[in-house]
């Protein structure tokens, strides 16, 4: 049965493949967009050439029309002697020359048309010169001479040649117009088709991406719900485990205490009671690892030490004739379990030894427990004003309890200092603070 990890790994692989595919598609779309831009630029150029061809055709037609108007105005003047016709004639001549200049500029990219424009310019100059000569003859030699020159047909032949040449230019431009229009239409169709393809692919990519993200979101929500249920189950399981461990340890402690009370040997009875006390110290740690708001890998050390101190008071104490307890702990200090358990055992051992050895024969006094944090270190000070340590107990001597304290101190990478007071003994435990990253269910 696939686990959540397998499902997550499979989703990551699918996402990686989808990301690669999306990258390829996006790259293709980008290249396609550049091609589309290039096609659009070429289409605009084609449209400009189509407009240019229309301008050439229009200019050729205007030139022919203006020459015809100038010729008609000249004949009107010869027949009616109305000088207003001369004004139309002169305007037609000037405009014809301007149109020739414009036509020369428009066909500068076409050598064939340029040759025709040169021929047309020469024919137009001859025709305009002939018309000007006819008007001079009408002024100098009389109207009859001018009419005779018109009847000779030289001017008509020139005009026919001009019409033939402009018709040839118009035919050439019509061919160019058809070719350029077809090119522009193909580019337009290509641009529209590619634009539709671009929009379709982009829309499909966006749709599939949204659908994939939606599926991933739904899958992650389902996985999150499953993880929440599993986490809640683990929380209940951890609570149950810690609760049972605490209960089991308390049962063991009670069994040891019961066995101690029934044993005849005072020495064995005391050892069993000490072992019971140690088991209860460990049980106290587990008691704090379950319940509402429990943090399963961290214990609040200040509160734990206070409880250890209270539990270490001899059970047969009635409030009189027994050593007094003074506890002063600092601010709350979350501590990893692998540090809290040795510290609890060390404090329990030191307090038990003080009650057991520092005040023999009903002697009264005070046991003081202090805890404070200095920089990155925790200092726990256990002192009493009892009879003090025997001379033979030094930095390495002592009984089982003191050797246990030394071993546990090495386990938490700490150091233990023993100081003889007047009166009493002081134990100073110093160990590095190792705050974990609490994990709360």
Short mmCIF file of C-alpha atoms in Angstrom, two decimals:
data_model
loop_
_atom_site.label_atom_id
_atom_site.label_comp_id
_atom_site.label_asym_id
_atom_site.label_seq_id
_atom_site.Cartn_x
_atom_site.Cartn_y
_atom_site.Cartn_z
CA UNK A 1 0.00 0.00 0.00
CA UNK A 2 1.56 3.32 -1.05
CA UNK A 3 2.49 5.64 1.82
CA UNK A 4 2.17 9.42 1.99
CA UNK A 5 5.91 9.67 1.29
CA UNK A 6 5.53 7.58 -1.88
CA UNK A 7 2.58 9.74 -2.96
CA UNK A 8 4.54 12.93 -2.32
CA UNK A 9 7.54 11.57 -4.26
CA UNK A 10 5.29 10.57 -7.16
CA UNK A 11 3.71 14.05 -7.16
CA UNK A 12 7.14 15.67 -7.17
CA UNK A 13 8.16 13.56 -10.17
CA UNK A 14 4.94 14.50 -11.98
CA UNK A 15 5.54 18.15 -11.14
CA UNK A 16 9.11 17.92 -12.41
CA UNK A 17 7.95 16.42 -15.71
CA UNK A 18 5.19 19.01 -15.98
CA UNK A 19 7.68 21.77 -15.23
CA UNK A 20 10.02 20.53 -17.98
CA UNK A 21 7.13 20.27 -20.42
CA UNK A 22 5.92 23.74 -19.46
CA UNK A 23 9.43 25.10 -19.91
CA UNK A 24 9.63 23.58 -23.41
CA UNK A 25 6.17 24.90 -24.30
CA UNK A 26 6.96 28.33 -22.94
CA UNK A 27 10.22 28.35 -24.90
CA UNK A 28 8.31 27.34 -28.01
CA UNK A 29 5.71 30.01 -27.36
CA UNK A 30 8.42 32.61 -26.93
CA UNK A 31 10.09 31.60 -30.20
CA UNK A 32 6.67 31.53 -31.82
CA UNK A 33 5.94 34.97 -30.46
CA UNK A 34 9.17 36.26 -32.00
CA UNK A 35 8.19 34.64 -35.31
CA UNK A 36 4.75 36.23 -35.01
CA UNK A 37 6.35 39.62 -34.44
CA UNK A 38 8.59 39.05 -37.47
CA UNK A 39 5.58 38.05 -39.60
CA UNK A 40 3.70 41.13 -38.43
CA UNK A 41 6.64 43.39 -39.33
CA UNK A 42 6.87 41.75 -42.77
CA UNK A 43 3.11 42.15 -43.18
CA UNK A 44 3.36 45.84 -42.40
CA UNK A 45 6.13 46.18 -44.98
CA UNK A 46 3.98 44.35 -47.53
CA UNK A 47 1.06 46.69 -46.81
CA UNK A 48 3.39 49.67 -47.22
CA UNK A 49 4.49 48.36 -50.61
CA UNK A 50 0.87 47.89 -51.64
CA UNK A 51 0.18 51.50 -50.64
CA UNK A 52 3.30 52.57 -52.52
CA UNK A 53 2.09 50.81 -55.68
CA UNK A 54 -1.29 52.54 -55.38
CA UNK A 55 0.50 55.87 -55.13
CA UNK A 56 2.51 55.16 -58.31
CA UNK A 57 -0.64 54.16 -60.19
CA UNK A 58 -2.50 57.23 -58.92
CA UNK A 59 0.39 59.52 -59.90
CA UNK A 60 0.55 58.05 -63.43
CA UNK A 61 -3.20 58.56 -63.81
CA UNK A 62 -2.98 62.12 -62.46
CA UNK A 63 -0.13 62.93 -64.89
CA UNK A 64 -2.10 61.70 -67.87
CA UNK A 65 -5.21 63.54 -66.70
CA UNK A 66 -3.30 66.79 -66.16
CA UNK A 67 -1.68 66.62 -69.62
CA UNK A 68 -5.12 66.07 -71.14
CA UNK A 69 -6.52 69.04 -69.15
CA UNK A 70 -3.62 71.25 -70.27
CA UNK A 71 -4.22 70.26 -73.90
CA UNK A 72 -7.96 70.93 -73.61
CA UNK A 73 -7.31 74.36 -72.01
CA UNK A 74 -4.91 75.26 -74.84
CA UNK A 75 -7.44 74.41 -77.52
CA UNK A 76 -10.17 76.23 -75.65
CA UNK A 77 -8.06 79.37 -75.65
CA UNK A 78 -7.30 78.99 -79.39
CA UNK A 79 -10.99 78.66 -80.17
CA UNK A 80 -12.47 81.25 -77.81
CA UNK A 81 -9.55 83.56 -77.03
CA UNK A 82 -10.75 83.40 -73.43
CA UNK A 83 -7.68 83.99 -71.29
CA UNK A 84 -9.16 82.04 -68.39
CA UNK A 85 -8.26 78.93 -70.37
CA UNK A 86 -4.65 80.05 -70.25
CA UNK A 87 -4.74 80.00 -66.47
CA UNK A 88 -6.00 76.39 -66.49
CA UNK A 89 -3.36 75.56 -69.09
CA UNK A 90 -0.51 76.98 -67.01
CA UNK A 91 -1.78 75.23 -63.84
CA UNK A 92 -1.92 71.92 -65.71
CA UNK A 93 1.64 72.42 -67.01
CA UNK A 94 3.02 73.15 -63.54
CA UNK A 95 1.18 70.24 -61.96
CA UNK A 96 2.35 67.87 -64.71
CA UNK A 97 5.95 68.77 -64.01
CA UNK A 98 5.42 68.25 -60.25
CA UNK A 99 3.79 64.88 -60.89
CA UNK A 100 6.77 63.85 -63.03
CA UNK A 101 9.11 64.71 -60.15
CA UNK A 102 6.96 62.75 -57.72
CA UNK A 103 6.78 59.78 -60.09
CA UNK A 104 10.56 59.83 -60.42
CA UNK A 105 10.86 59.74 -56.61
CA UNK A 106 8.29 56.96 -56.20
CA UNK A 107 9.93 54.64 -58.76
CA UNK A 108 13.51 55.15 -57.59
CA UNK A 109 13.57 51.51 -56.34
CA UNK A 110 12.43 50.16 -59.76
CA UNK A 111 15.05 50.55 -62.54
CA UNK A 112 12.60 49.48 -65.26
CA UNK A 113 10.05 52.08 -64.26
CA UNK A 114 12.84 54.66 -63.90
CA UNK A 115 13.71 54.19 -67.59
CA UNK A 116 10.09 54.67 -68.51
CA UNK A 117 9.84 57.75 -66.33
CA UNK A 118 12.84 59.26 -68.17
CA UNK A 119 11.20 58.55 -71.52
CA UNK A 120 7.90 59.92 -70.20
CA UNK A 121 9.64 63.06 -68.96
CA UNK A 122 11.17 63.61 -72.42
CA UNK A 123 7.84 63.01 -74.19
CA UNK A 124 6.03 65.30 -71.76
CA UNK A 125 8.63 68.01 -72.24
CA UNK A 126 8.23 67.74 -76.02
CA UNK A 127 4.45 67.82 -75.75
CA UNK A 128 4.47 70.83 -73.45
CA UNK A 129 7.00 72.53 -75.69
CA UNK A 130 4.80 71.90 -78.75
CA UNK A 131 1.78 73.37 -76.95
CA UNK A 132 3.81 76.41 -75.93
CA UNK A 133 4.99 76.86 -79.53
CA UNK A 134 1.40 76.75 -80.80
CA UNK A 135 0.46 79.52 -78.35
CA UNK A 136 3.43 81.66 -79.45
CA UNK A 137 2.46 81.25 -83.09
CA UNK A 138 -1.06 82.36 -82.22
CA UNK A 139 0.37 85.53 -80.78
CA UNK A 140 3.02 86.18 -83.45
CA UNK A 141 1.70 84.73 -86.75
CA UNK A 142 -1.97 84.73 -86.00
CA UNK A 143 -4.63 82.26 -85.08
CA UNK A 144 -4.67 80.59 -88.45
CA UNK A 145 -1.03 79.57 -88.19
CA UNK A 146 -1.66 78.11 -84.76
CA UNK A 147 -4.66 76.13 -85.96
CA UNK A 148 -2.63 74.82 -88.87
CA UNK A 149 0.01 73.52 -86.44
CA UNK A 150 -2.68 71.78 -84.45
CA UNK A 151 -4.11 70.17 -87.60
CA UNK A 152 -0.70 68.77 -88.49
CA UNK A 153 -1.26 66.11 -85.75
CA UNK A 154 2.23 66.24 -84.28
CA UNK A 155 0.89 67.05 -80.85
CA UNK A 156 -1.75 64.32 -81.08
CA UNK A 157 0.91 61.76 -81.95
CA UNK A 158 2.99 62.88 -78.92
CA UNK A 159 -0.04 62.56 -76.70
CA UNK A 160 -0.79 59.10 -78.05
CA UNK A 161 2.78 58.05 -77.28
CA UNK A 162 2.44 59.43 -73.74
CA UNK A 163 -0.82 57.47 -73.23
CA UNK A 164 0.85 54.32 -74.49
CA UNK A 165 3.77 54.77 -72.13
CA UNK A 166 1.60 55.57 -69.11
CA UNK A 167 -0.56 52.55 -69.94
CA UNK A 168 2.57 50.36 -69.95
CA UNK A 169 3.63 51.83 -66.60
CA UNK A 170 0.15 51.24 -65.25
CA UNK A 171 0.21 47.63 -66.42
CA UNK A 172 3.58 47.03 -64.74
CA UNK A 173 2.33 48.56 -61.52
CA UNK A 174 -0.84 46.47 -61.70
CA UNK A 175 1.32 43.33 -61.85
CA UNK A 176 3.37 44.56 -58.89
CA UNK A 177 0.15 45.40 -57.04
CA UNK A 178 -1.29 41.94 -57.60
CA UNK A 179 1.91 40.24 -56.47
CA UNK A 180 2.34 42.46 -53.42
CA UNK A 181 -1.34 42.18 -52.48
CA UNK A 182 -1.12 38.39 -52.68
CA UNK A 183 2.02 38.44 -50.53
CA UNK A 184 0.31 40.69 -47.96
CA UNK A 185 -2.77 38.45 -47.93
CA UNK A 186 -0.65 35.33 -47.34
CA UNK A 187 1.17 37.05 -44.50
CA UNK A 188 -2.13 38.22 -43.05
CA UNK A 189 -3.58 34.70 -43.17
CA UNK A 190 -0.37 33.30 -41.68
CA UNK A 191 -0.43 35.91 -38.94
CA UNK A 192 -4.09 35.24 -38.11
CA UNK A 193 -3.59 31.46 -38.17
CA UNK A 194 -0.48 31.63 -36.05
CA UNK A 195 -2.13 34.11 -33.71
CA UNK A 196 -5.02 31.70 -33.22
CA UNK A 197 -2.57 28.86 -32.65
CA UNK A 198 -0.61 30.96 -30.18
CA UNK A 199 -3.75 31.89 -28.24
CA UNK A 200 -4.98 28.27 -28.31
CA UNK A 201 -1.69 26.81 -27.07
CA UNK A 202 -1.37 29.53 -24.43
CA UNK A 203 -4.92 28.92 -23.25
CA UNK A 204 -4.39 25.15 -23.18
CA UNK A 205 -1.15 25.55 -21.25
CA UNK A 206 -2.81 27.90 -18.76
CA UNK A 207 -5.81 25.56 -18.38
CA UNK A 208 -3.68 22.46 -17.86
CA UNK A 209 -1.45 24.32 -15.41
CA UNK A 210 -4.45 25.49 -13.38
CA UNK A 211 -5.95 21.99 -13.44
CA UNK A 212 -2.64 20.45 -12.34
CA UNK A 213 -2.27 22.98 -9.53
CA UNK A 214 -5.85 22.31 -8.48
CA UNK A 215 -5.26 18.56 -8.43
CA UNK A 216 -2.04 19.05 -6.46
CA UNK A 217 -3.86 21.34 -4.04
CA UNK A 218 -6.65 18.81 -3.53
CA UNK A 219 -4.11 15.99 -3.10
CA UNK A 220 -2.12 18.02 -0.60
CA UNK A 221 -5.28 18.89 1.30
CA UNK A 222 -6.19 15.20 1.45
CA UNK A 223 -2.65 14.35 2.52
CA UNK A 224 -2.77 17.14 5.11
CA UNK A 225 -6.01 15.78 6.52
CA UNK A 226 -4.49 12.28 6.63
CA UNK A 227 -1.39 13.65 8.35
CA UNK A 228 -3.56 15.50 10.85
CA UNK A 229 -5.42 12.30 11.68
CA UNK A 230 -2.14 10.38 11.89
CA UNK A 231 -0.62 13.09 14.07
CA UNK A 232 -3.60 13.02 16.38
CA UNK A 233 -3.34 9.23 16.57
CA UNK A 234 0.39 9.52 17.30
CA UNK A 235 -0.36 12.09 19.98
CA UNK A 236 -2.82 9.73 21.64
CA UNK A 237 -0.33 6.87 21.26
CA UNK A 238 2.52 8.92 22.78
CA UNK A 239 0.27 10.02 25.62
CA UNK A 240 -0.65 6.42 26.25
CA UNK A 241 2.97 5.22 26.06
CA UNK A 242 4.25 7.92 28.41
CA UNK A 243 1.33 7.38 30.76
CA UNK A 244 1.94 3.64 30.85
CA UNK A 245 5.68 4.12 31.29
CA UNK A 246 5.01 6.49 34.20
CA UNK A 247 2.55 4.06 35.75
CA UNK A 248 4.91 1.15 35.22
CA UNK A 249 7.78 3.05 36.82
CA UNK A 250 5.57 3.96 39.76
CA UNK A 251 4.59 0.31 40.13
CA UNK A 252 8.28 -0.65 40.08
CA UNK A 253 9.02 2.05 42.67
CA UNK A 254 6.17 0.82 44.90
CA UNK A 255 7.36 -2.75 44.56
CA UNK A 256 10.86 -1.70 45.58
CA UNK A 257 9.48 0.26 48.52
CA UNK A 258 7.28 -2.65 49.59
CA UNK A 259 10.23 -5.02 49.32
CA UNK A 260 12.33 -2.59 51.36
CA UNK A 261 9.80 -2.44 54.16
CA UNK A 262 9.71 -6.22 54.40
CA UNK A 263 13.45 -6.76 54.30
CA UNK A 264 15.25 -7.39 57.60
CA UNK A 265 18.56 -5.82 56.62
CA UNK A 266 18.68 -2.07 57.24
CA UNK A 267 21.37 -1.66 54.59
CA UNK A 268 19.41 -3.56 51.95
CA UNK A 269 16.24 -1.74 52.91
CA UNK A 270 17.96 1.62 52.41
CA UNK A 271 19.35 0.59 49.02
CA UNK A 272 15.90 -0.51 47.88
CA UNK A 273 14.41 2.78 49.05
CA UNK A 274 17.13 4.68 47.16
CA UNK A 275 16.39 2.69 44.03
CA UNK A 276 12.69 3.44 44.44
CA UNK A 277 13.52 7.13 44.67
CA UNK A 278 15.56 6.96 41.48
CA UNK A 279 12.76 5.20 39.61
CA UNK A 280 10.28 7.84 40.80
CA UNK A 281 12.61 10.59 39.49
CA UNK A 282 12.49 9.03 36.03
CA UNK A 283 8.72 8.55 36.34
CA UNK A 284 8.37 12.26 37.11
CA UNK A 285 9.97 13.09 33.73
CA UNK A 286 7.54 10.82 31.89
CA UNK A 287 4.61 12.29 33.81
CA UNK A 288 5.40 15.61 32.15
CA UNK A 289 5.58 14.09 28.68
CA UNK A 290 1.86 13.52 28.29
CA UNK A 291 -1.29 15.53 28.72
CA UNK A 292 -2.89 18.52 27.02
CA UNK A 293 -0.29 20.75 25.38
CA UNK A 294 2.55 18.33 26.08
CA UNK A 295 5.80 18.77 24.16
CA UNK A 296 7.08 15.28 23.57
CA UNK A 297 10.82 15.90 23.35
CA UNK A 298 11.18 18.73 25.88
CA UNK A 299 10.65 19.04 29.64
CA UNK A 300 10.42 22.25 31.64
CA UNK A 301 13.49 21.83 33.88
CA UNK A 302 12.70 24.36 36.63
CA UNK A 303 9.35 22.79 37.45
CA UNK A 304 10.85 19.29 37.19
CA UNK A 305 13.60 20.07 39.71
CA UNK A 306 11.08 21.61 42.10
CA UNK A 307 9.03 18.39 41.96
CA UNK A 308 12.15 16.23 42.42
CA UNK A 309 13.06 18.31 45.50
CA UNK A 310 9.58 17.83 46.97
CA UNK A 311 9.63 14.08 46.30
CA UNK A 312 13.11 13.73 47.83
CA UNK A 313 11.89 14.77 51.30
CA UNK A 314 11.96 11.65 53.51
CA UNK A 315 8.55 10.00 53.69
CA UNK A 316 8.74 9.67 57.47
CA UNK A 317 9.11 13.45 57.90
CA UNK A 318 6.40 14.95 60.08
CA UNK A 319 7.51 18.52 59.83
CA UNK A 320 9.58 18.52 63.04
CA UNK A 321 13.10 17.35 63.75
CA UNK A 322 13.84 16.98 60.02
CA UNK A 323 16.05 19.18 57.77
CA UNK A 324 14.28 22.09 56.13
CA UNK A 325 14.17 22.44 52.35
CA UNK A 326 14.90 25.69 50.52
CA UNK A 327 14.29 25.69 46.76
CA UNK A 328 15.14 28.63 44.49
CA UNK A 329 14.90 27.99 40.75
CA UNK A 330 15.09 30.51 37.95
CA UNK A 331 12.86 31.16 34.98
CA UNK A 332 11.33 28.27 32.99
CA UNK A 333 13.91 26.40 30.95
CA UNK A 334 12.74 23.94 28.24
CA UNK A 335 15.25 21.08 28.18
CA UNK A 336 15.57 18.01 25.92
CA UNK A 337 14.54 14.72 27.50
CA UNK A 338 18.02 13.20 27.05
CA UNK A 339 19.31 15.95 29.35
CA UNK A 340 16.34 16.19 31.72
CA UNK A 341 16.48 12.52 32.82
CA UNK A 342 20.17 12.57 33.92
CA UNK A 343 19.69 15.95 35.63
CA UNK A 344 16.64 14.64 37.50
CA UNK A 345 18.60 11.61 38.68
CA UNK A 346 21.58 13.76 39.72
CA UNK A 347 19.44 16.19 41.72
CA UNK A 348 17.52 13.33 43.32
CA UNK A 349 20.77 11.58 44.26
CA UNK A 350 22.35 14.71 45.75
CA UNK A 351 19.24 15.57 47.79
CA UNK A 352 18.81 11.99 48.98
CA UNK A 353 22.45 11.83 50.07
CA UNK A 354 22.07 15.11 51.95
CA UNK A 355 19.00 13.91 53.85
CA UNK A 356 20.57 10.52 54.50
CA UNK A 357 24.15 11.41 55.49
CA UNK A 358 24.36 15.12 56.39
CA UNK A 359 21.94 15.00 59.33
CA UNK A 360 22.47 11.81 61.35
CA UNK A 361 20.84 11.01 64.68
CA UNK A 362 17.91 13.43 64.22
CA UNK A 363 20.09 16.45 63.63
CA UNK A 364 18.24 19.40 62.08
CA UNK A 365 19.43 21.78 59.40
CA UNK A 366 18.70 23.14 55.97
CA UNK A 367 19.12 21.76 52.47
CA UNK A 368 19.30 24.47 49.83
CA UNK A 369 18.67 23.94 46.12
CA UNK A 370 19.35 26.76 43.62
CA UNK A 371 19.24 26.75 39.83
CA UNK A 372 20.22 29.56 37.49
CA UNK A 373 21.29 30.08 33.89
CA UNK A 374 24.54 31.90 33.16
CA UNK A 375 25.21 32.49 29.49
CA UNK A 376 24.98 29.11 27.79
CA UNK A 377 25.35 27.09 30.95
CA UNK A 378 22.95 25.86 33.64
CA UNK A 379 24.16 25.83 37.24
CA UNK A 380 22.48 23.72 39.92
CA UNK A 381 23.72 24.30 43.47
CA UNK A 382 22.85 21.77 46.21
CA UNK A 383 24.19 22.70 49.64
CA UNK A 384 23.51 21.68 53.22
CA UNK A 385 24.75 22.72 56.66
CA UNK A 386 25.16 19.17 57.89
CA UNK A 387 28.18 17.32 59.21
CA UNK A 388 30.02 17.40 55.86
CA UNK A 389 31.72 14.75 53.78
CA UNK A 390 34.16 12.27 55.28
CA UNK A 391 37.82 13.06 54.64
CA UNK A 392 38.27 9.97 52.47
CA UNK A 393 35.64 11.21 49.96
CA UNK A 394 37.36 13.39 47.36
CA UNK A 395 37.02 14.16 43.70
CA UNK A 396 36.89 10.48 42.77
CA UNK A 397 35.89 8.61 45.92
CA UNK A 398 32.52 7.98 47.48
CA UNK A 399 29.82 5.41 47.38
CA UNK A 400 27.47 4.16 44.67
CA UNK A 401 25.32 7.31 44.72
CA UNK A 402 28.18 9.77 44.26
CA UNK A 403 29.77 7.66 41.52
CA UNK A 404 26.41 7.53 39.78
CA UNK A 405 26.26 11.32 39.93
CA UNK A 406 29.74 11.57 38.37
CA UNK A 407 28.82 9.17 35.56
CA UNK A 408 25.61 11.04 34.79
CA UNK A 409 27.51 14.34 34.83
CA UNK A 410 29.87 13.04 32.15
CA UNK A 411 26.86 11.87 30.16
CA UNK A 412 25.50 15.43 29.89
CA UNK A 413 29.04 16.82 29.30
CA UNK A 414 28.94 18.74 32.57
CA UNK A 415 31.23 19.11 35.56
CA UNK A 416 30.68 18.53 39.24
CA UNK A 417 32.46 20.54 41.91
CA UNK A 418 32.44 19.46 45.57
CA UNK A 419 33.18 22.09 48.22
CA UNK A 420 33.50 21.51 51.95
CA UNK A 421 31.73 24.21 53.91
CA UNK A 422 31.87 25.13 57.57
CA UNK A 423 29.54 23.50 58.32
CA UNK A 424 28.18 21.36 55.50
CA UNK A 425 28.85 20.40 51.91
CA UNK A 426 28.16 22.06 48.59
CA UNK A 427 27.70 20.32 45.23
CA UNK A 428 27.83 22.57 42.15
CA UNK A 429 26.65 20.97 38.91
CA UNK A 430 27.34 22.91 35.70
CA UNK A 431 26.31 21.66 32.25
CA UNK A 432 25.82 23.25 28.81
CA UNK A 433 22.31 24.35 27.93
CA UNK A 434 21.12 22.46 24.87
CA UNK A 435 17.74 23.89 23.86
CA UNK A 436 16.06 21.70 21.32
CA UNK A 437 13.50 22.58 18.72
CA UNK A 438 10.33 21.47 20.54
CA UNK A 439 7.91 19.46 18.49
CA UNK A 440 4.36 19.87 19.68
CA UNK A 441 1.68 17.57 18.34
#
